[in-house]
Coordinates of C-alpha atoms in Angstrom, one line a residue:
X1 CA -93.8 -97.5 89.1
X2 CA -90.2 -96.5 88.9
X3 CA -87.9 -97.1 91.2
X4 CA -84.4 -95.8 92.9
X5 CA -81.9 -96.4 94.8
X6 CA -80.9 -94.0 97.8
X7 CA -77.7 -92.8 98.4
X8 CA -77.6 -92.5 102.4
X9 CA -74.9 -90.0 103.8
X10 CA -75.3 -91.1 107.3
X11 CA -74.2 -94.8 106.6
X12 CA -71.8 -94.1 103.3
X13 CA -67.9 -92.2 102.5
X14 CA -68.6 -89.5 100.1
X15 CA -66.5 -91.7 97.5
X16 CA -68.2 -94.5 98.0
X17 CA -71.5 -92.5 97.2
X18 CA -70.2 -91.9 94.0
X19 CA -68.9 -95.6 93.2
X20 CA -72.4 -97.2 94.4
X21 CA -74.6 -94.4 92.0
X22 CA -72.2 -95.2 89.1
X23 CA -73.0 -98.9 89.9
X24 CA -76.8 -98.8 90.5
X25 CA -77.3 -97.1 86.7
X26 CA -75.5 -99.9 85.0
X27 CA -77.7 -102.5 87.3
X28 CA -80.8 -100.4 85.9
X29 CA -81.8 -98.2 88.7
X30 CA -84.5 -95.5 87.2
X31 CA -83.5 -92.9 89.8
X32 CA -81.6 -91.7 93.1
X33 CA -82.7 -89.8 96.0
X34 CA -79.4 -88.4 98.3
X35 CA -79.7 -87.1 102.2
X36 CA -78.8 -83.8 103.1
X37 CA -77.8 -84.3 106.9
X38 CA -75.0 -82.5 109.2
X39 CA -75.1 -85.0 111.4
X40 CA -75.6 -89.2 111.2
X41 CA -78.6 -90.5 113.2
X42 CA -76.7 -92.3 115.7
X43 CA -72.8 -93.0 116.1
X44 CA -73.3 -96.4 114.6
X45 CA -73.3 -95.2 110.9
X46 CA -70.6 -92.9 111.4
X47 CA -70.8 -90.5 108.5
X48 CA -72.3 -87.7 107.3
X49 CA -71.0 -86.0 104.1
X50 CA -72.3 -82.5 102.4
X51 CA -74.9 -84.0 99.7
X52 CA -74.1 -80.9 97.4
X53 CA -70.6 -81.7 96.4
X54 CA -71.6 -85.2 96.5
X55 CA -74.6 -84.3 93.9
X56 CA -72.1 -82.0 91.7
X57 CA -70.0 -85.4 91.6
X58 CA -72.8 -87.2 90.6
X59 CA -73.7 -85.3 87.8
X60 CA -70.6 -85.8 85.9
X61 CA -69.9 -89.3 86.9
X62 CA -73.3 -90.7 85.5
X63 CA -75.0 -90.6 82.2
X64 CA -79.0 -91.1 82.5
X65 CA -80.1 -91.9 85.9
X66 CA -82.5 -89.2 88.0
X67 CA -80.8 -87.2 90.8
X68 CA -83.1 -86.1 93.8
X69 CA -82.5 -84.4 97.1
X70 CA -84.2 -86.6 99.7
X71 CA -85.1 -84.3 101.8
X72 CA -83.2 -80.7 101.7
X73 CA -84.5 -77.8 104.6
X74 CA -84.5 -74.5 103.0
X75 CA -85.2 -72.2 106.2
X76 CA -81.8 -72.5 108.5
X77 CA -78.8 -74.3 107.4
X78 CA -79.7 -73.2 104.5
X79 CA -81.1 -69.8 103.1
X80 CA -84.1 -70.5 100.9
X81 CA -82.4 -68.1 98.0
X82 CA -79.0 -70.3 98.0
X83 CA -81.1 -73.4 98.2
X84 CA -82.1 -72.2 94.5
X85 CA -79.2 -71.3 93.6
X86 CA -77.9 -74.8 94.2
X87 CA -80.5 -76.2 92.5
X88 CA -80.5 -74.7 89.1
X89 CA -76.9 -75.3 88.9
X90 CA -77.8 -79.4 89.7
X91 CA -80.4 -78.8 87.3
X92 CA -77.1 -77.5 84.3
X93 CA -74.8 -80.0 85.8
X94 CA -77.6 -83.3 85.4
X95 CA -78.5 -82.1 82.3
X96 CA -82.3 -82.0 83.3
X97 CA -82.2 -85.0 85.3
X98 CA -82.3 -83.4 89.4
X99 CA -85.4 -82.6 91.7
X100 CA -85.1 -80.6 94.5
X101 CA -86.7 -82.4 97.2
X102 CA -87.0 -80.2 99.9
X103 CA -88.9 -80.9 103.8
X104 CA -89.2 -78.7 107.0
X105 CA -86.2 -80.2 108.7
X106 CA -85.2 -81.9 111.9
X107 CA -83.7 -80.5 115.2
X108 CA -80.7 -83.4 114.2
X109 CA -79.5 -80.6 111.7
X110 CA -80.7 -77.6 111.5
X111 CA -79.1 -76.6 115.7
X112 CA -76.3 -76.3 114.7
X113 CA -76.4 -72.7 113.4
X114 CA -77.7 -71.4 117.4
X115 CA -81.0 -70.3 116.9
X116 CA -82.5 -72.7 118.8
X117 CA -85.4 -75.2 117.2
X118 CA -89.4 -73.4 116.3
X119 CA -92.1 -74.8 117.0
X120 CA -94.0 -77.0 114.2
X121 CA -96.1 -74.1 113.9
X122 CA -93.6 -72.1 112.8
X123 CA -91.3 -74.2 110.9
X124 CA -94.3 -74.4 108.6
X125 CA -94.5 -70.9 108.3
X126 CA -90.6 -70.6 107.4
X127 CA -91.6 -73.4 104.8
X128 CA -94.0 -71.7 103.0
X129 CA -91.8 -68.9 102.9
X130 CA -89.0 -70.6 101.6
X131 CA -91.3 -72.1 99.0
X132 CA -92.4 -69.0 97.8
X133 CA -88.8 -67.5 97.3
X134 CA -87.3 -70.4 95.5
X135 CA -90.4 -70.9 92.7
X136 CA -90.1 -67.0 92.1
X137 CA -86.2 -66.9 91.4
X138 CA -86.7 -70.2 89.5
X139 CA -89.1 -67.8 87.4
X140 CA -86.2 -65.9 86.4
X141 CA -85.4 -62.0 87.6
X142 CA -84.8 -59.8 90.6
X143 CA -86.6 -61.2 93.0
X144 CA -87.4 -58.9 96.4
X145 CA -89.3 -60.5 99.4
X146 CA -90.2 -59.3 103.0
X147 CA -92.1 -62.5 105.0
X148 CA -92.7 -63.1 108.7
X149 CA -89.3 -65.4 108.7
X150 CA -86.9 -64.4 105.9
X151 CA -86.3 -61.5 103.7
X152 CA -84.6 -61.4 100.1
X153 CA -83.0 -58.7 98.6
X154 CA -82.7 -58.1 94.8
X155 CA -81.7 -61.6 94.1
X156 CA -81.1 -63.3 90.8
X157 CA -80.1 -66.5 89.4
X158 CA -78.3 -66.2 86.1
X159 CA -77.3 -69.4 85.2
X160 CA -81.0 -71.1 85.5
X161 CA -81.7 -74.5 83.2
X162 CA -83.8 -75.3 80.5
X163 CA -85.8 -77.9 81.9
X164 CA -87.3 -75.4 85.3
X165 CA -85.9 -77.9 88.3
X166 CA -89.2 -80.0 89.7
X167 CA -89.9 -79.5 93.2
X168 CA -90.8 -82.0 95.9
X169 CA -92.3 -81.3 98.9
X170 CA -92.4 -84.0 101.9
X171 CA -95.4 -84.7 103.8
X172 CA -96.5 -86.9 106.2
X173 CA -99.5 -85.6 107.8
X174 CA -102.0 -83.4 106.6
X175 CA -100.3 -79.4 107.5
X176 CA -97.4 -80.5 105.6
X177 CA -99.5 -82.0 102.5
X178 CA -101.5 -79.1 102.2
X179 CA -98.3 -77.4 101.8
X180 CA -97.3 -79.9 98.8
X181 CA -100.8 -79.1 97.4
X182 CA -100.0 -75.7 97.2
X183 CA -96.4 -75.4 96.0
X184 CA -95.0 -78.7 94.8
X185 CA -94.2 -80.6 91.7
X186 CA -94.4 -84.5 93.3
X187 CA -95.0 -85.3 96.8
X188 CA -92.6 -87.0 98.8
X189 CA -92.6 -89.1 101.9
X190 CA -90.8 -91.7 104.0
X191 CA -94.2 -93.8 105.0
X192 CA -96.8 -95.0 102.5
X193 CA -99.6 -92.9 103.8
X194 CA -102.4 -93.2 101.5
X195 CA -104.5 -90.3 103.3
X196 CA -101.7 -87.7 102.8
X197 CA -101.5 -89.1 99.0
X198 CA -105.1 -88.8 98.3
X199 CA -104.9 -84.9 99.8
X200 CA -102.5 -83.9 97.6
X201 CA -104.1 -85.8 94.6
X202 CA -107.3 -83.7 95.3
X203 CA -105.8 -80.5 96.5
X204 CA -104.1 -79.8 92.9
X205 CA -102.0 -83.2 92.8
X206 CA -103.6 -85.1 90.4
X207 CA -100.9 -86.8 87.5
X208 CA -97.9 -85.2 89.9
X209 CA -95.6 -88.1 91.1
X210 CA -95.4 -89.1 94.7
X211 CA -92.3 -90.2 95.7
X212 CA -91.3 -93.0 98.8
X213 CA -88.2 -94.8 100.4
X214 CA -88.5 -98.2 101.6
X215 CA -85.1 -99.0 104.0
X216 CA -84.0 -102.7 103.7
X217 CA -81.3 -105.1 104.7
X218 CA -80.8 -107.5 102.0
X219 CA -78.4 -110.1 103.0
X220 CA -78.3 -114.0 101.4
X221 CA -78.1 -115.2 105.8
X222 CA -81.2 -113.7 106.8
X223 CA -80.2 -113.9 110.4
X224 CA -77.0 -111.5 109.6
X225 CA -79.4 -109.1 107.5
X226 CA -82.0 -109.1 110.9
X227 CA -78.9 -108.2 113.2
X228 CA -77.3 -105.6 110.6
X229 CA -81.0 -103.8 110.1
X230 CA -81.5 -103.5 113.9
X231 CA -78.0 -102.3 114.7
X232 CA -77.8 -99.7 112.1
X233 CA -81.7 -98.8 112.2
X234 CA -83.2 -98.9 115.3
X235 CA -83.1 -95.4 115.3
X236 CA -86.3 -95.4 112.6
X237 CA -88.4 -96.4 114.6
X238 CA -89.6 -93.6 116.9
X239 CA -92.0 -91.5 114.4
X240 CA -91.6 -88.3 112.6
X241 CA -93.1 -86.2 115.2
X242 CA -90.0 -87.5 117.5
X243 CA -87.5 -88.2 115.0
X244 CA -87.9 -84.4 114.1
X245 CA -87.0 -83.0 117.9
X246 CA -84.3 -85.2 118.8
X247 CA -81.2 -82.5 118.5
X248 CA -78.1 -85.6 118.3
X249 CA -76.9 -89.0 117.5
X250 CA -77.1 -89.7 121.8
X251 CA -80.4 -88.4 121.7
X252 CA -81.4 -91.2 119.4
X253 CA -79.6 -94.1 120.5
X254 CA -81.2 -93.3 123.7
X255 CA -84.4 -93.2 122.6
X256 CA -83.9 -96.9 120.7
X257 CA -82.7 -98.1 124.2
X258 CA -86.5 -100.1 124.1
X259 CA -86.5 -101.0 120.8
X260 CA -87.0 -104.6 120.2
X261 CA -85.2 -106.3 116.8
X262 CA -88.5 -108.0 115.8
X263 CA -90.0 -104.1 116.1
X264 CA -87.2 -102.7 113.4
X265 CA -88.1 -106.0 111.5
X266 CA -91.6 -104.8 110.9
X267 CA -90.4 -101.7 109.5
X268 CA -87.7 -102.8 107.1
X269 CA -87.7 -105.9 105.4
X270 CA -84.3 -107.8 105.6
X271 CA -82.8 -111.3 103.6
X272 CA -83.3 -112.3 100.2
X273 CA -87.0 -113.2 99.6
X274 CA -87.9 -111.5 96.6
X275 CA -91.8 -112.3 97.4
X276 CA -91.3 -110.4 100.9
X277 CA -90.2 -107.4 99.1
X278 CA -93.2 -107.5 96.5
X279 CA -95.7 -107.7 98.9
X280 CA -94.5 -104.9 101.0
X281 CA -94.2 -102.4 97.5
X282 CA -97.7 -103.4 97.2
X283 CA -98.5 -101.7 100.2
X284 CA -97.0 -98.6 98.8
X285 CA -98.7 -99.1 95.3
X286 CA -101.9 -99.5 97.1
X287 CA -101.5 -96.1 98.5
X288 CA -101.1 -94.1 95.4
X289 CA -97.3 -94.2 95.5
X290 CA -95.7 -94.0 92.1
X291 CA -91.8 -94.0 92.7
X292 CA -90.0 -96.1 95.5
X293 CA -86.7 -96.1 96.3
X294 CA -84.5 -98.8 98.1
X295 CA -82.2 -97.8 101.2
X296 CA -80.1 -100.5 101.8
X297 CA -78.7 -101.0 105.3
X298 CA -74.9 -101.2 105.5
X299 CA -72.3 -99.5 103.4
X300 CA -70.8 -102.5 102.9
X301 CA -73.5 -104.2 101.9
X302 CA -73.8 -102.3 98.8
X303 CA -72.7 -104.1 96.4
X304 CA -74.2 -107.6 96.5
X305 CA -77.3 -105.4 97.5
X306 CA -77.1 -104.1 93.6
X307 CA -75.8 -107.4 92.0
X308 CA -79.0 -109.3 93.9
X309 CA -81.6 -106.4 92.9
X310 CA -80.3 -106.8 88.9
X311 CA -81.0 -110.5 88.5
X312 CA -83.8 -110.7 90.8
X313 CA -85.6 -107.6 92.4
X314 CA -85.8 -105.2 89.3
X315 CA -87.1 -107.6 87.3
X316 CA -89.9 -109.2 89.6
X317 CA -90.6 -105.8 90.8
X318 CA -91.6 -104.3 86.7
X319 CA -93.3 -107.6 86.0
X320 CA -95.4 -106.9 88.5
X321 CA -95.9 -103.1 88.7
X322 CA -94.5 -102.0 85.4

């Protein structure tokens, strides 16, 4: 397995993004995954930077590790022909080293524009679309395209890298992994679901990487690190099919109102047991995921959270999983 570290926007200043990705390559980090939100998911975190001047940053400020969108929406912030565009200039900037991990958005983001929030049916639809215009102006040419959802007209990219920009598609039920099947280079997704894996595996995804986040709140007093996790990510525990309706950071907060601290424990791992950790990437491993990433709680937790994973983490976790 390899294994990341993510750069969350919500939780982080956009300087500080670039000071911790500088500091997780020198600690030995194999990759990095960024969000792309316009707003935080509750109050608490109290950021939310644009990922795409973060990731041009990025670029120049490090050497070797892996950049990766985690997740972009290509069908309303975003026009899925600028999408590319962004991408295959990360892709010159990196010097080979950015995926564009894309998903089918949340209401969180994508209201802001005013036209209102599709159905799942639909977003699909515009996700398939958007697919299909980004692979064909990564092919190179005028590209002209008439869907359902978006049109394109006479579009070209003309600065386009050597190394064609990987695409990821995130999935966490079976519509959206058929959709990975079809289009993408790696799968991606925030839960270890082995069934979605195995789909994509067997629907054309066989040998493609499959890509997860595991969010954590290391912390040496484990009581601190319990209290920090359920304060900042109590939001995380609703499920994708309401995380992706909610339209604001109230709408959360008031949907964690229930939320117990021992229910955000079971989700994200907190303290400094290295065994804890191991046995919970095992439950990703065991699902046919072959990259993790690490989303640390707390911004200003940062730090020791990279100093600890150096000396202990990184090198338990590739004794045991390579």
């Amino acid at each position: 397995m390899e294994f990341g570290y993510s750069l969350l926007c919500e939780q982080t200043p956009p300087k500080q993004l670039i000071t911790d990705l500088v500091g997780a390559e020198e600690v030995g980090f194999d990759y990095s995954v960024i969000s792309d939100h316009y707003f935080p998911w509750i109050e608490d975190l109290g950021h939310s930077a644009y990922a795409w001047s973060v990731l041009g940053a990025l670029a120049q400020a490090t050497d070797r590790i892996k950049l990766m969108t985690f997740v972009t929406c290509p069908t309303m912030r975003y026009h899925p022909a600028v999408v590319a565009q962004k991408a295959a200039t990360m892709g010159i900037l990196s010097d080979g080293r950015f995926t564009l991990g894309l998903g089918a958005g949340e209401n969180l983001n994508e209201h802001i524009i005013g036209r209102g929030w599709p159905s799942a049916d639909v977003r699909h639809e515009m996700f398939r679309e958007a697919l299909e215009i980004i692979r064909s102006l990564f092919d190179g040419g005028f590209v002209n395209y008439r869907g359902d959802h978006f049109r394109v007209d006479s579009a070209k990219l003309y600065d386009l890298p050597e190394r064609r920009v990987p695409i990821g598609v995130a999935a966490s039920a079976g519509r959206a992994g058929r959709i990975a099947a079809d289009y993408a280079d790696a799968l991606i997704s925030d839960q270890p679901v082995a069934d979605v894996v195995r789909d994509f595996k067997s629907g054309g995804g066989d040998g493609k990487p499959v890509y997860g986040q595991l969010p954590l709140a290391y912390g040496a007093d484990p009581d601190e690190a319990r209290q920090r996790a359920y304060r900042l990510w109590r939001w995380g525990t609703a499920g994708w099919k309401v995380m992706s309706e909610l339209p604001g950071p109230t709408s959360f907060a008031a949907s964690a109102k229930t939320v117990r601290p021992e229910d955000v424990a079971e989700a994200v791992p907190s303290g400094d047991d290295v065994q804890k950790y191991l046995d919970t990437v095992q439950t990703w491993a065991d699902a046919g995921f072959t990259h993790l990433s690490f989303c640390q709680v707390g911004a200003d937790h940062q730090e020791d959270f990279r100093r600890w994973a150096a000396a202990e983490l990184l090198p338990a976790l590739r004794e045991r999983f390579g």
